Amino acid sequence: MKLSINKSRSLWWAISSAFILAGFISMVISWQNPNIKAPLRPSLDFVGGTRLQFERDCTKPGNCDQPIDINIVREVAKEQGLGDSSIQIVTDRDTGGQNGISIRTKNLDREQRTNLQNALSEKVGTFDQQKNQFDTVGPTLGSELFRSGVIALIVSFAGIIIYLSFRFQLDYAVFAIVALLHDVLITAGIFSILGLVLGTEVDSLFIVALLTITGFSVNDTVVIYDRIRETLKINPDRAIADIVDDAVNQTLARSINTTLTTMLSLFAIFLFGGETLKNFALALIIGFTAGAYSSIFIASTLLTLWRERNGETSVVVTDESIDTSAGN
């Protein structure tokens, strides 16, 4: 089977645009949500505060017969002066029962935590002291983490532009970065949607995931670009659309195999790696899928369109080859 990706490039761009637009809409809604006030639902890593997680002790007779009513939890939180807290009912992964409560709120001291726990116990049942969790993060640390993450992304993008401009040409680098932005925006957009629908939060590991996604995606793009460059050296007068189609088809099996084998490990982490790594693995699954798609259908087709509009199929390579051109 041979793909003619340039014949349907408008379709590929429309699919990507739809995902990115949906993500942008979700980010706007999320930003206006009084419980979130950010494009993505931030964890305590970024906003600071206290997160409490209580789980009922189901070894006690009748303690877990009824699911926890979130409205009762909200009433108790309001009575404790925590009415603006973010509250979620947590489902037990082993039993499937709704026996846990996750509360993200302002900084609480030990007495405030104890009072809240006791008030909730009276309403929803006795908690298992061994499973209760308390985390506190200061807002200064949260803002520093966010700033450092953004700087790391910018530096990685700049490094990629410099490397690809030196190795290939500037237009190669520009469209590789467009493909990387595509991957980052789709991953962030889907997490924004999940934050609105399922309460999924992003933490410092999400920034790590985005950096990992850029490395994976650009690697796939470089392989395709290298094949395009080699073909241009041999057939400089050939139509750029045909050259790009051939380059994609020659590297397609490698791209699919690399992505699938990586996904096997990521799905294993997502399913069995625990709550700490679950969202990290999910971000990588989304990003790697978007990266494989953008390398094949976005970066390559944009390069084709640019070269066609400029009437050019030239490529500047390292000193092992010479400059060739057609149509100028």
Tab-separated table of N, CA, C and O in Angstrom, residues 93 269-271 273-283:
chain	number	residue	atom	x	y	z
A	93	ARG	N	-10.150	1.520	42.789
A	93	ARG	CA	-9.808	0.758	41.588
A	93	ARG	C	-9.970	-0.743	41.806
A	93	ARG	O	-10.142	-1.502	40.858
A	269	ILE	N	2.325	1.160	31.790
A	269	ILE	CA	2.491	2.131	32.876
A	269	ILE	C	1.150	2.757	33.240
A	269	ILE	O	0.823	2.940	34.414
A	270	PHE	N	0.352	3.087	32.215
A	270	PHE	CA	-0.952	3.718	32.446
A	270	PHE	C	-1.879	2.802	33.247
A	270	PHE	O	-2.584	3.253	34.150
A	271	LEU	N	-1.862	1.521	32.933
A	271	LEU	CA	-2.789	0.579	33.565
A	271	LEU	C	-2.294	0.086	34.923
A	271	LEU	O	-3.096	-0.137	35.835
A	273	GLY	N	0.847	1.327	36.571
A	273	GLY	CA	1.909	2.114	37.187
A	273	GLY	C	1.497	2.930	38.391
A	273	GLY	O	2.332	3.609	38.992
A	274	GLY	N	0.212	2.915	38.752
A	274	GLY	CA	-0.236	3.678	39.910
A	274	GLY	C	-0.683	5.078	39.545
A	274	GLY	O	-0.451	5.565	38.439
A	275	GLU	N	-1.307	5.742	40.517
A	275	GLU	CA	-1.896	7.057	40.280
A	275	GLU	C	-0.849	8.121	39.947
A	275	GLU	O	-1.104	9.026	39.162
A	276	THR	N	0.337	8.010	40.520
A	276	THR	CA	1.362	9.028	40.314
A	276	THR	C	1.794	9.123	38.857
A	276	THR	O	2.032	10.214	38.327
A	277	LEU	N	1.898	7.973	38.186
A	277	LEU	CA	2.390	7.940	36.809
A	277	LEU	C	1.275	7.846	35.771
A	277	LEU	O	1.553	7.885	34.574
A	278	LYS	N	0.040	7.733	36.219
A	278	LYS	CA	-1.063	7.505	35.281
A	278	LYS	C	-1.217	8.660	34.291
A	278	LYS	O	-1.263	8.444	33.068
A	279	ASN	N	-1.287	9.890	34.785
A	279	ASN	CA	-1.466	11.035	33.887
A	279	ASN	C	-0.215	11.294	33.049
A	279	ASN	O	-0.310	11.779	31.917
A	280	PHE	N	0.950	11.003	33.613
A	280	PHE	CA	2.196	11.136	32.858
A	280	PHE	C	2.186	10.202	31.649
A	280	PHE	O	2.491	10.614	30.523
A	281	ALA	N	1.803	8.950	31.879
A	281	ALA	CA	1.737	7.983	30.779
A	281	ALA	C	0.668	8.376	29.772
A	281	ALA	O	0.867	8.244	28.562
A	282	LEU	N	-0.472	8.888	30.253
A	282	LEU	CA	-1.545	9.302	29.349
A	282	LEU	C	-1.090	10.450	28.455
A	282	LEU	O	-1.370	10.463	27.245
A	283	ALA	N	-0.368	11.410	29.027
A	283	ALA	CA	0.139	12.526	28.225
A	283	ALA	C	1.089	12.024	27.142
A	283	ALA	O	1.048	12.501	25.995
